Structure formats: C-alpha cells, structure tokens
C-alpha cells in the first residue's frame, strides 16, 4: 500500500508556518551574537541550544548506523508520541489503534489531543493474530502503536508480523522499542529506510540509565522528520540534556555492561520467583522487568510496601488480573526482594 505523507498529515500542520528561531535564521559561525536576547556573559548555558541537536544526532547516527537525517529527538519518547498524534490525527475524527494491555501514554496523549483510541485485545499470553488485527483496521486509523518488548508483559512481536502490518496499512506504524536493549529480538531500526510508514522509537530512559535527562529517539523517513520539526517546541532538547546524552552515547560500553548484569539478574530473579508457592505464573520477558501472577496481588503488593519495596501492581489492568510487575534491580536490591518474598511465603 502506497503511503502518501501529504495526505496523512493534518491539513493545518501541512499549511502552518513554523516559528522561526534566531538559531534557524542564522546557522553559521559569527563573532558577536546579538540576535536572541541572551545574556552575553558566557558560561555553559547562557546560549539557546541547537534546535536540531546536530552533534548529538551525528553521534547517535554512528551508534545506530542510521543517517542523522532520519533521526528526530524528543523530550523523552513521550514527546514523540504526542507530536505524532498531534501531527497526524485530526481531533474528533482520526483514531489511533493500539493493543490492550500496553503502554499507557498512547491513550493519555490521544485523550489530551481529543483523538479516539481503538484497542485490540491481546490474548492471555499477550500475543495477537496478525491477520485478524489487519482486518480490524478502519479508514480513520492514522497511527498504530506497537510496543515491543511490550510493557507490562515483556514479550516481543516478530519483525515479520510488524512488516506485514506496515505493508497493509496506509497510516504510520510506530514501534516502541523502549526495552529493545534487553531483548533477543532484533531492533527494527534497520528497516526504516525501506519501509516509509515505519517509525521506531527508542529512549535513553531504560537500558542507557538516563530517565532523568528526557531523551527519546525517533527513527523515521526524512519527510516525517520534517513534519515533526515543524510542530515541535523550538528548543525541545535542552543544552544540559544534549551534553549528557552525548557523553552517554560516547561511553555506551559502560551502560551495556550494566545491561548484561541486569540480564544475568533477570535470569536469576525469574527462576527464583517461579519457585514460590504463591506464584501462579512468571511471564516470559525480554525486558528489564517481569510480570508475575500471584494468588493475591493486592495483598502481596501491600506486604512489599510495608517492607519498603515498591513494585507495580497491575492487578486492575486487562489480562493482568493477579499480576505484579517487578523491575530488575541491582543484585542487592533483588536480594532484598527475595528475602521479603521468602518471609511472605513463610507467613502465608
Ligand atoms: C518507559 C517507557 C518509555 C520511555 O519514555 P521516555 O519518555 O523516553 O522516558 C516509552 N515507551 C515505553 C513502552 C516505556 O515503558
């Protein structure tokens, strides 16, 4: 199916003239900058940041082996989710399509933008039938969000299935790979040059250990980058975040060592948890968390809280009845959790 971005983008977005910042109008190097009403006394942060984050994008481009022109950076992936909805979905007319259960921000961003959300129910193993899903696509669906590995379940979806959805859909397929560095399944980033309606999102918030700086990475067709650049806040990635992100990208080996330790711990934790009598099911995971079904999730959740341990109670979410989600911590944090679970078992 041929995807024509001009027809997909909202009409007002297509027509609008974006804010032209001082740093847009003059991009060369000068001796005296008196164009942006900044305080002239130099220190690290007296100047506005690069609105297009070129240095950072070049470093990410080399890391991910994707041209810098195919990158869009957001104030967290959450900003990219919002900008995609805002750019492509006409409020009260267009819809987004996603799965249930999945990451909550797709719904929240759609709600804020007055865009309807249609959800396709995952089965009890958090899988879906691809052809049945494709049959359910409606003409007003503009964006499909696929979270892989999925939050809160931890499983992934096959590249093959996602590609066939892309091929059968005239809108954008957004694959949220927030947890891909913990997964055996391969990233879909390498497909974005061949599949124009595929958008892949990653983030520095999880494996890269920098949730606090808010840096999300969108991989997409150049035309889509142009559209998002039109509607983003001019300086959406602040200078401090750009600098820290650059140093993280350059020192990524350090983070990848932490990821392998987390993966070792994940194997240990999932194995140990599966032996408790009150545990009914440990769902297979390719992320840095594990979803566990227990006899009484609310009771266990409150017990852990009383021990100073905060897990995520997913008991009320569709398909997650009786489930708690545990993020994999440091070895000593995981030990604290195991000690508490041992005690819980002995008392109940
Ligand atoms: C944590 C998470 C994100 C991260 O969002 P940021 O705004 O980049 O911190 C995105 N998607 C999913 C599914 C997540 O769980």
mmCIF file of C-alpha atoms and ligand atoms in Angstrom:
data_model
loop_
_atom_site.group_PDB
_atom_site.id
_atom_site.type_symbol
_atom_site.label_atom_id
_atom_site.label_comp_id
_atom_site.label_asym_id
_atom_site.label_seq_id
_atom_site.Cartn_x
_atom_site.Cartn_y
_atom_site.Cartn_z
ATOM 1 C CA UNK A 1 0.000 0.000 0.000
ATOM 2 C CA UNK A 2 1.462 3.339 -1.012
ATOM 3 C CA UNK A 3 1.667 5.828 1.829
ATOM 4 C CA UNK A 4 1.440 9.488 0.889
ATOM 5 C CA UNK A 5 2.572 11.629 3.783
ATOM 6 C CA UNK A 6 0.958 14.760 2.378
ATOM 7 C CA UNK A 7 -2.456 13.111 2.691
ATOM 8 C CA UNK A 8 -1.699 11.665 6.092
ATOM 9 C CA UNK A 9 -0.590 14.808 7.899
ATOM 10 C CA UNK A 10 -3.223 17.143 9.329
ATOM 11 C CA UNK A 11 -4.173 19.905 6.899
ATOM 12 C CA UNK A 12 -3.396 22.707 9.347
ATOM 13 C CA UNK A 13 0.028 21.204 10.031
ATOM 14 C CA UNK A 14 0.755 20.975 6.333
ATOM 15 C CA UNK A 15 -0.181 24.627 5.926
ATOM 16 C CA UNK A 16 1.349 26.182 9.014
ATOM 17 C CA UNK A 17 4.440 28.342 9.028
ATOM 18 C CA UNK A 18 6.612 27.167 11.934
ATOM 19 C CA UNK A 19 8.197 29.537 14.437
ATOM 20 C CA UNK A 20 11.490 30.702 13.055
ATOM 21 C CA UNK A 21 14.019 30.980 15.871
ATOM 22 C CA UNK A 22 17.145 33.110 15.864
ATOM 23 C CA UNK A 23 19.149 29.894 15.511
ATOM 24 C CA UNK A 24 17.052 28.910 12.488
ATOM 25 C CA UNK A 25 17.669 32.135 10.625
ATOM 26 C CA UNK A 26 21.413 32.178 11.132
ATOM 27 C CA UNK A 27 23.223 28.848 11.411
ATOM 28 C CA UNK A 28 26.826 29.794 10.571
ATOM 29 C CA UNK A 29 29.526 30.946 12.974
ATOM 30 C CA UNK A 30 29.866 34.602 13.932
ATOM 31 C CA UNK A 31 31.917 36.674 16.360
ATOM 32 C CA UNK A 32 29.092 38.555 18.011
ATOM 33 C CA UNK A 33 25.661 37.099 18.702
ATOM 34 C CA UNK A 34 23.109 39.772 19.400
ATOM 35 C CA UNK A 35 20.159 38.049 17.754
ATOM 36 C CA UNK A 36 18.450 36.096 20.549
ATOM 37 C CA UNK A 37 18.301 38.433 23.554
ATOM 38 C CA UNK A 38 20.532 36.139 25.574
ATOM 39 C CA UNK A 39 22.716 37.332 28.434
ATOM 40 C CA UNK A 40 26.094 37.882 26.696
ATOM 41 C CA UNK A 41 28.302 36.732 29.584
ATOM 42 C CA UNK A 42 29.387 33.288 28.584
ATOM 43 C CA UNK A 43 29.157 30.172 30.660
ATOM 44 C CA UNK A 44 27.933 26.688 29.793
ATOM 45 C CA UNK A 45 24.284 27.604 29.443
ATOM 46 C CA UNK A 46 23.789 31.265 28.505
ATOM 47 C CA UNK A 47 23.035 30.401 24.849
ATOM 48 C CA UNK A 48 19.971 28.688 23.405
ATOM 49 C CA UNK A 49 20.678 25.070 22.435
ATOM 50 C CA UNK A 50 20.885 23.766 18.862
ATOM 51 C CA UNK A 51 17.191 23.279 17.906
ATOM 52 C CA UNK A 52 18.092 20.278 15.696
ATOM 53 C CA UNK A 53 20.720 18.718 18.012
ATOM 54 C CA UNK A 54 23.135 18.081 15.143
ATOM 55 C CA UNK A 55 26.167 17.000 17.190
ATOM 56 C CA UNK A 56 24.113 14.588 19.260
ATOM 57 C CA UNK A 57 22.328 13.229 16.179
ATOM 58 C CA UNK A 58 25.681 12.587 14.475
ATOM 59 C CA UNK A 59 26.825 10.530 17.465
ATOM 60 C CA UNK A 60 23.543 8.577 17.577
ATOM 61 C CA UNK A 61 23.735 8.066 13.819
ATOM 62 C CA UNK A 62 27.146 6.425 14.143
ATOM 63 C CA UNK A 63 25.973 4.308 17.096
ATOM 64 C CA UNK A 64 22.761 3.070 15.456
ATOM 65 C CA UNK A 65 24.042 3.013 11.900
ATOM 66 C CA UNK A 66 21.182 5.212 10.684
ATOM 67 C CA UNK A 67 21.727 8.518 8.814
ATOM 68 C CA UNK A 68 21.368 11.564 11.079
ATOM 69 C CA UNK A 69 18.695 12.981 8.757
ATOM 70 C CA UNK A 70 16.425 10.063 9.706
ATOM 71 C CA UNK A 71 16.532 10.970 13.400
ATOM 72 C CA UNK A 72 14.073 13.028 15.414
ATOM 73 C CA UNK A 73 14.840 13.644 19.079
ATOM 74 C CA UNK A 74 12.143 14.231 21.675
ATOM 75 C CA UNK A 75 11.944 15.315 25.292
ATOM 76 C CA UNK A 76 11.550 11.624 26.108
ATOM 77 C CA UNK A 77 9.775 9.229 23.731
ATOM 78 C CA UNK A 78 6.654 10.545 25.388
ATOM 79 C CA UNK A 79 7.083 13.806 23.480
ATOM 80 C CA UNK A 80 7.468 11.914 20.198
ATOM 81 C CA UNK A 81 4.226 10.012 20.899
ATOM 82 C CA UNK A 82 2.440 13.320 21.485
ATOM 83 C CA UNK A 83 3.896 15.013 18.401
ATOM 84 C CA UNK A 84 2.973 12.076 16.150
ATOM 85 C CA UNK A 85 -0.620 12.182 17.365
ATOM 86 C CA UNK A 86 -0.726 15.964 17.095
ATOM 87 C CA UNK A 87 0.786 15.956 13.616
ATOM 88 C CA UNK A 88 -1.282 13.198 12.059
ATOM 89 C CA UNK A 89 -4.594 12.827 13.890
ATOM 90 C CA UNK A 90 -7.422 15.284 13.329
ATOM 91 C CA UNK A 91 -9.103 15.669 16.749
ATOM 92 C CA UNK A 92 -12.521 14.020 16.976
ATOM 93 C CA UNK A 93 -12.121 12.479 13.515
ATOM 94 C CA UNK A 94 -8.997 10.349 13.319
ATOM 95 C CA UNK A 95 -8.103 7.441 15.577
ATOM 96 C CA UNK A 96 -5.095 5.607 16.881
ATOM 97 C CA UNK A 97 -5.003 1.837 17.114
ATOM 98 C CA UNK A 98 -3.078 0.001 19.802
ATOM 99 C CA UNK A 99 -3.143 -3.124 21.913
ATOM 100 C CA UNK A 100 -4.540 -3.871 25.319
ATOM 101 C CA UNK A 101 -2.709 -4.078 27.619
ATOM 102 C CA UNK A 102 0.151 -1.872 26.526
ATOM 103 C CA UNK A 103 1.963 1.320 27.457
ATOM 104 C CA UNK A 104 -0.428 3.898 28.932
ATOM 105 C CA UNK A 105 0.946 7.024 27.287
ATOM 106 C CA UNK A 106 -0.546 6.256 23.859
ATOM 107 C CA UNK A 107 -4.010 6.559 25.398
ATOM 108 C CA UNK A 108 -3.179 9.562 27.541
ATOM 109 C CA UNK A 109 -1.645 11.526 24.654
ATOM 110 C CA UNK A 110 -4.562 10.650 22.392
ATOM 111 C CA UNK A 111 -7.032 11.741 25.094
ATOM 112 C CA UNK A 112 -5.228 15.049 25.603
ATOM 113 C CA UNK A 113 -5.413 15.661 21.861
ATOM 114 C CA UNK A 114 -9.090 14.617 21.717
ATOM 115 C CA UNK A 115 -8.235 11.712 19.451
ATOM 116 C CA UNK A 116 -10.084 8.409 19.850
ATOM 117 C CA UNK A 117 -8.187 5.280 20.859
ATOM 118 C CA UNK A 118 -9.158 1.883 19.500
ATOM 119 C CA UNK A 119 -7.637 -1.082 21.260
ATOM 120 C CA UNK A 120 -7.159 -4.616 20.046
ATOM 121 C CA UNK A 121 -7.221 -7.137 22.904
ATOM 122 C CA UNK A 122 -4.124 -9.272 23.331
ATOM 123 C CA UNK A 123 -4.712 -12.906 24.280
ATOM 124 C CA UNK A 124 -3.826 -14.351 27.678
ATOM 125 C CA UNK A 125 -0.201 -14.731 26.589
ATOM 126 C CA UNK A 126 -0.160 -11.142 25.294
ATOM 127 C CA UNK A 127 0.016 -12.306 21.667
ATOM 128 C CA UNK A 128 -2.303 -11.370 18.796
ATOM 129 C CA UNK A 129 -3.416 -12.828 15.488
ATOM 130 C CA UNK A 130 -1.853 -10.698 12.798
ATOM 131 C CA UNK A 131 -4.457 -11.232 10.082
ATOM 132 C CA UNK A 132 -7.348 -10.671 12.429
ATOM 133 C CA UNK A 133 -5.669 -7.458 13.585
ATOM 134 C CA UNK A 134 -5.202 -6.262 9.999
ATOM 135 C CA UNK A 135 -8.872 -6.965 9.263
ATOM 136 C CA UNK A 136 -9.863 -4.688 12.140
ATOM 137 C CA UNK A 137 -8.071 -1.629 10.734
ATOM 138 C CA UNK A 138 -10.508 1.217 9.944
ATOM 139 C CA UNK A 139 -10.095 4.055 7.419
ATOM 140 C CA UNK A 140 -9.726 6.712 10.129
ATOM 141 C CA UNK A 141 -6.924 4.869 11.925
ATOM 142 C CA UNK A 142 -3.868 7.018 11.334
ATOM 143 C CA UNK A 143 -1.325 5.563 13.756
ATOM 144 C CA UNK A 144 -0.763 2.043 15.050
ATOM 145 C CA UNK A 145 1.347 1.804 18.208
ATOM 146 C CA UNK A 146 3.131 -1.494 18.799
ATOM 147 C CA UNK A 147 5.192 -1.762 21.952
ATOM 148 C CA UNK A 148 7.886 -4.430 21.591
ATOM 149 C CA UNK A 149 9.008 -5.631 24.097
ATOM 150 C CA UNK A 150 5.537 -4.862 25.388
ATOM 151 C CA UNK A 151 5.013 -3.050 28.661
ATOM 152 C CA UNK A 152 3.703 -4.508 31.049
ATOM 153 C CA UNK A 153 4.062 -8.081 29.695
ATOM 154 C CA UNK A 154 7.693 -8.130 28.492
ATOM 155 C CA UNK A 155 7.157 -10.190 25.319
ATOM 156 C CA UNK A 156 8.141 -9.056 21.818
ATOM 157 C CA UNK A 157 6.391 -9.159 18.454
ATOM 158 C CA UNK A 158 8.048 -10.533 15.337
ATOM 159 C CA UNK A 159 9.622 -8.182 12.818
ATOM 160 C CA UNK A 160 7.882 -10.191 10.114
ATOM 161 C CA UNK A 161 4.397 -9.553 11.539
ATOM 162 C CA UNK A 162 5.133 -5.850 12.001
ATOM 163 C CA UNK A 163 6.397 -5.555 8.422
ATOM 164 C CA UNK A 164 3.235 -7.143 7.064
ATOM 165 C CA UNK A 165 1.128 -4.721 9.112
ATOM 166 C CA UNK A 166 3.152 -1.840 7.616
ATOM 167 C CA UNK A 167 2.530 -3.192 4.131
ATOM 168 C CA UNK A 168 -1.213 -3.425 4.668
ATOM 169 C CA UNK A 169 -1.720 -0.033 6.343
ATOM 170 C CA UNK A 170 -1.898 3.432 4.817
ATOM 171 C CA UNK A 171 -1.008 5.223 8.077
ATOM 172 C CA UNK A 172 2.096 5.085 10.282
ATOM 173 C CA UNK A 173 3.167 2.073 12.321
ATOM 174 C CA UNK A 174 5.028 3.235 15.424
ATOM 175 C CA UNK A 175 7.152 0.543 17.071
ATOM 176 C CA UNK A 176 8.088 1.477 20.620
ATOM 177 C CA UNK A 177 11.422 -0.190 21.406
ATOM 178 C CA UNK A 178 11.988 1.345 24.836
ATOM 179 C CA UNK A 179 13.270 -2.037 26.114
ATOM 180 C CA UNK A 180 14.983 -3.357 22.973
ATOM 181 C CA UNK A 181 18.473 -3.376 24.541
ATOM 182 C CA UNK A 182 17.295 -6.091 26.931
ATOM 183 C CA UNK A 183 15.763 -8.212 24.149
ATOM 184 C CA UNK A 184 16.978 -11.077 21.969
ATOM 185 C CA UNK A 185 14.582 -9.939 19.242
ATOM 186 C CA UNK A 186 16.303 -7.630 16.758
ATOM 187 C CA UNK A 187 15.523 -3.936 16.554
ATOM 188 C CA UNK A 188 13.529 -2.748 13.531
ATOM 189 C CA UNK A 189 15.632 0.377 13.106
ATOM 190 C CA UNK A 190 17.386 -1.063 10.059
ATOM 191 C CA UNK A 191 14.063 -1.203 8.164
ATOM 192 C CA UNK A 192 13.139 2.454 8.299
ATOM 193 C CA UNK A 193 14.867 3.313 5.003
ATOM 194 C CA UNK A 194 12.901 0.590 3.177
ATOM 195 C CA UNK A 195 9.523 0.977 4.876
ATOM 196 C CA UNK A 196 8.438 4.626 4.748
ATOM 197 C CA UNK A 197 5.476 4.261 7.109
ATOM 198 C CA UNK A 198 7.541 2.589 9.840
ATOM 199 C CA UNK A 199 8.576 4.747 12.794
ATOM 200 C CA UNK A 200 10.784 3.247 15.508
ATOM 201 C CA UNK A 201 11.181 4.836 18.935
ATOM 202 C CA UNK A 202 13.968 4.210 21.425
ATOM 203 C CA UNK A 203 14.947 6.081 24.562
ATOM 204 C CA UNK A 204 17.871 6.762 26.880
ATOM 205 C CA UNK A 205 15.483 6.226 29.826
ATOM 206 C CA UNK A 206 15.801 2.484 30.362
ATOM 207 C CA UNK A 207 18.930 0.498 29.375
ATOM 208 C CA UNK A 208 21.011 3.652 28.975
ATOM 209 C CA UNK A 209 20.220 4.718 32.521
ATOM 210 C CA UNK A 210 19.234 8.330 31.857
ATOM 211 C CA UNK A 211 15.492 8.669 32.515
ATOM 212 C CA UNK A 212 16.213 11.990 34.214
ATOM 213 C CA UNK A 213 17.534 13.809 31.146
ATOM 214 C CA UNK A 214 14.460 13.018 28.988
ATOM 215 C CA UNK A 215 15.849 11.919 25.637
ATOM 216 C CA UNK A 216 13.772 9.907 23.195
ATOM 217 C CA UNK A 217 14.978 8.905 19.733
ATOM 218 C CA UNK A 218 12.659 8.558 16.739
ATOM 219 C CA UNK A 219 13.903 6.761 13.605
ATOM 220 C CA UNK A 220 11.824 7.639 10.553
ATOM 221 C CA UNK A 221 11.566 8.766 6.933
ATOM 222 C CA UNK A 222 13.129 12.191 6.256
ATOM 223 C CA UNK A 223 9.725 13.634 5.287
ATOM 224 C CA UNK A 224 8.342 12.640 8.665
ATOM 225 C CA UNK A 225 11.288 14.268 10.426
ATOM 226 C CA UNK A 226 10.474 17.472 8.528
ATOM 227 C CA UNK A 227 6.842 17.354 9.645
ATOM 228 C CA UNK A 228 7.722 16.781 13.323
ATOM 229 C CA UNK A 229 10.336 19.550 13.174
ATOM 230 C CA UNK A 230 7.569 21.946 12.119
ATOM 231 C CA UNK A 231 5.424 21.286 15.169
ATOM 232 C CA UNK A 232 7.950 20.640 17.932
ATOM 233 C CA UNK A 233 8.790 23.319 20.507
ATOM 234 C CA UNK A 234 11.869 25.044 19.005
ATOM 235 C CA UNK A 235 14.288 24.094 21.781
ATOM 236 C CA UNK A 236 12.716 20.844 22.926
ATOM 237 C CA UNK A 237 16.010 19.220 23.987
ATOM 238 C CA UNK A 238 17.766 21.471 26.465
ATOM 239 C CA UNK A 239 21.506 22.063 26.381
ATOM 240 C CA UNK A 240 22.228 20.101 29.579
ATOM 241 C CA UNK A 241 20.404 17.053 28.207
ATOM 242 C CA UNK A 242 22.163 17.305 24.839
ATOM 243 C CA UNK A 243 25.569 17.359 26.560
ATOM 244 C CA UNK A 244 24.820 14.497 28.929
ATOM 245 C CA UNK A 245 23.231 12.440 26.145
ATOM 246 C CA UNK A 246 26.346 12.935 24.011
ATOM 247 C CA UNK A 247 28.590 11.675 26.791
ATOM 248 C CA UNK A 248 26.302 8.676 27.378
ATOM 249 C CA UNK A 249 26.376 7.778 23.692
ATOM 250 C CA UNK A 250 30.171 8.053 23.667
ATOM 251 C CA UNK A 251 30.535 5.965 26.843
ATOM 252 C CA UNK A 252 27.831 3.463 25.966
ATOM 253 C CA UNK A 253 30.085 0.450 26.678
ATOM 254 C CA UNK A 254 29.724 1.210 30.373
ATOM 255 C CA UNK A 255 25.921 1.094 30.119
ATOM 256 C CA UNK A 256 25.981 -2.070 28.054
ATOM 257 C CA UNK A 257 27.983 -3.742 30.843
ATOM 258 C CA UNK A 258 25.184 -2.785 33.242
ATOM 259 C CA UNK A 259 22.675 -4.256 30.798
ATOM 260 C CA UNK A 260 24.462 -7.628 30.823
ATOM 261 C CA UNK A 261 24.464 -7.608 34.603
ATOM 262 C CA UNK A 262 20.735 -6.810 34.601
ATOM 263 C CA UNK A 263 20.166 -9.709 32.178
ATOM 264 C CA UNK A 264 22.049 -12.098 34.500
ATOM 265 C CA UNK A 265 19.957 -10.859 37.381
ATOM 266 C CA UNK A 266 16.772 -11.232 35.333
ATOM 267 C CA UNK A 267 17.544 -14.916 34.779
ATOM 268 C CA UNK A 268 18.184 -15.399 38.497
ATOM 269 C CA UNK A 269 15.150 -13.439 39.688
ATOM 270 C CA UNK A 270 12.686 -15.063 37.271
ATOM 271 C CA UNK A 271 13.948 -18.507 38.213
ATOM 272 C CA UNK A 272 13.726 -17.845 41.951
ATOM 273 C CA UNK A 273 10.299 -16.226 41.764
ATOM 274 C CA UNK A 274 8.867 -19.199 39.880
ATOM 275 C CA UNK A 275 9.524 -21.475 42.895
ATOM 276 C CA UNK A 276 7.308 -19.672 45.402
ATOM 277 C CA UNK A 277 4.076 -21.435 46.281
ATOM 278 C CA UNK A 278 2.030 -18.252 45.949
ATOM 279 C CA UNK A 279 3.295 -17.669 42.370
ATOM 280 C CA UNK A 280 0.988 -18.941 39.662
ATOM 281 C CA UNK A 281 2.851 -17.747 36.593
ATOM 282 C CA UNK A 282 6.017 -15.902 35.604
ATOM 283 C CA UNK A 283 5.521 -14.452 32.141
ATOM 284 C CA UNK A 284 8.491 -14.791 29.763
ATOM 285 C CA UNK A 285 10.255 -11.457 29.395
ATOM 286 C CA UNK A 286 12.695 -9.741 27.057
ATOM 287 C CA UNK A 287 12.680 -6.520 29.079
ATOM 288 C CA UNK A 288 14.207 -5.370 32.392
ATOM 289 C CA UNK A 289 11.062 -6.296 34.282
ATOM 290 C CA UNK A 290 8.996 -9.378 34.821
ATOM 291 C CA UNK A 291 5.247 -9.768 35.160
ATOM 292 C CA UNK A 292 4.232 -12.302 37.781
ATOM 293 C CA UNK A 293 0.776 -13.711 38.564
ATOM 294 C CA UNK A 294 0.283 -14.496 42.240
ATOM 295 C CA UNK A 295 -2.514 -15.733 44.498
ATOM 296 C CA UNK A 296 -3.391 -12.287 45.829
ATOM 297 C CA UNK A 297 -1.691 -9.370 44.104
ATOM 298 C CA UNK A 298 -3.154 -6.600 46.283
ATOM 299 C CA UNK A 299 -2.142 -8.434 49.434
ATOM 300 C CA UNK A 300 1.426 -9.061 48.242
ATOM 301 C CA UNK A 301 1.720 -5.514 46.937
ATOM 302 C CA UNK A 302 0.783 -4.087 50.345
ATOM 303 C CA UNK A 303 3.093 -6.525 52.115
ATOM 304 C CA UNK A 304 6.040 -5.428 49.976
ATOM 305 C CA UNK A 305 5.187 -1.774 50.587
ATOM 306 C CA UNK A 306 5.287 -2.412 54.327
ATOM 307 C CA UNK A 307 8.829 -3.737 53.773
ATOM 308 C CA UNK A 308 9.804 -0.582 51.901
ATOM 309 C CA UNK A 309 9.638 -2.211 48.457
ATOM 310 C CA UNK A 310 7.577 -0.577 45.701
ATOM 311 C CA UNK A 311 6.609 -2.870 42.855
ATOM 312 C CA UNK A 312 3.962 -2.089 40.225
ATOM 313 C CA UNK A 313 0.561 -3.543 40.950
ATOM 314 C CA UNK A 314 -1.054 -4.380 37.584
ATOM 315 C CA UNK A 315 -3.973 -6.296 39.129
ATOM 316 C CA UNK A 316 -6.586 -3.964 37.665
ATOM 317 C CA UNK A 317 -5.253 -3.988 34.109
ATOM 318 C CA UNK A 318 -6.932 -6.111 31.420
ATOM 319 C CA UNK A 319 -5.299 -9.583 31.134
ATOM 320 C CA UNK A 320 -3.133 -8.776 34.176
ATOM 321 C CA UNK A 321 -5.545 -9.962 36.848
ATOM 322 C CA UNK A 322 -3.496 -11.023 39.880
ATOM 323 C CA UNK A 323 -0.268 -9.636 38.412
ATOM 324 C CA UNK A 324 2.578 -7.571 39.814
ATOM 325 C CA UNK A 325 5.387 -6.182 37.683
ATOM 326 C CA UNK A 326 8.893 -6.227 39.133
ATOM 327 C CA UNK A 327 11.718 -4.167 37.655
ATOM 328 C CA UNK A 328 15.069 -5.959 37.852
ATOM 329 C CA UNK A 329 17.259 -4.055 40.325
ATOM 330 C CA UNK A 330 20.863 -4.338 41.442
ATOM 331 C CA UNK A 331 21.948 -7.709 42.873
ATOM 332 C CA UNK A 332 21.475 -6.399 46.414
ATOM 333 C CA UNK A 333 18.054 -4.912 45.659
ATOM 334 C CA UNK A 334 16.980 -8.211 44.134
ATOM 335 C CA UNK A 335 18.203 -9.970 47.257
ATOM 336 C CA UNK A 336 16.076 -7.648 49.390
ATOM 337 C CA UNK A 337 13.071 -8.592 47.260
ATOM 338 C CA UNK A 338 13.817 -12.325 47.589
ATOM 339 C CA UNK A 339 14.183 -12.035 51.366
ATOM 340 C CA UNK A 340 10.809 -10.311 51.556
ATOM 341 C CA UNK A 341 9.193 -12.948 49.319
ATOM 342 C CA UNK A 342 10.685 -15.737 51.473
ATOM 343 C CA UNK A 343 9.190 -14.136 54.555
ATOM 344 C CA UNK A 344 5.860 -13.659 52.778
ATOM 345 C CA UNK A 345 5.781 -17.335 51.873
ATOM 346 C CA UNK A 346 6.546 -18.406 55.419
ATOM 347 C CA UNK A 347 3.829 -16.203 56.869
ATOM 348 C CA UNK A 348 1.048 -17.124 54.447
HETATM 349 C C1 LIG B 1 9.474 3.790 29.833
HETATM 350 C C2 LIG B 1 8.843 3.724 28.502
HETATM 351 C C3 LIG B 1 9.072 4.714 27.560
HETATM 352 C C4 LIG B 1 10.012 5.805 27.880
HETATM 353 O O1 LIG B 1 9.567 7.030 27.637
HETATM 354 P P1 LIG B 1 10.555 8.262 27.839
HETATM 355 O O2 LIG B 1 9.611 9.379 27.658
HETATM 356 O O3 LIG B 1 11.586 8.159 26.742
HETATM 357 O O4 LIG B 1 11.155 8.167 29.193
HETATM 358 C C5 LIG B 1 8.492 4.604 26.302
HETATM 359 N N1 LIG B 1 7.730 3.552 25.999
HETATM 360 C C6 LIG B 1 7.518 2.568 26.879
HETATM 361 C C7 LIG B 1 6.725 1.393 26.489
HETATM 362 C C8 LIG B 1 8.047 2.634 28.153
HETATM 363 O O5 LIG B 1 7.796 1.659 29.039
#
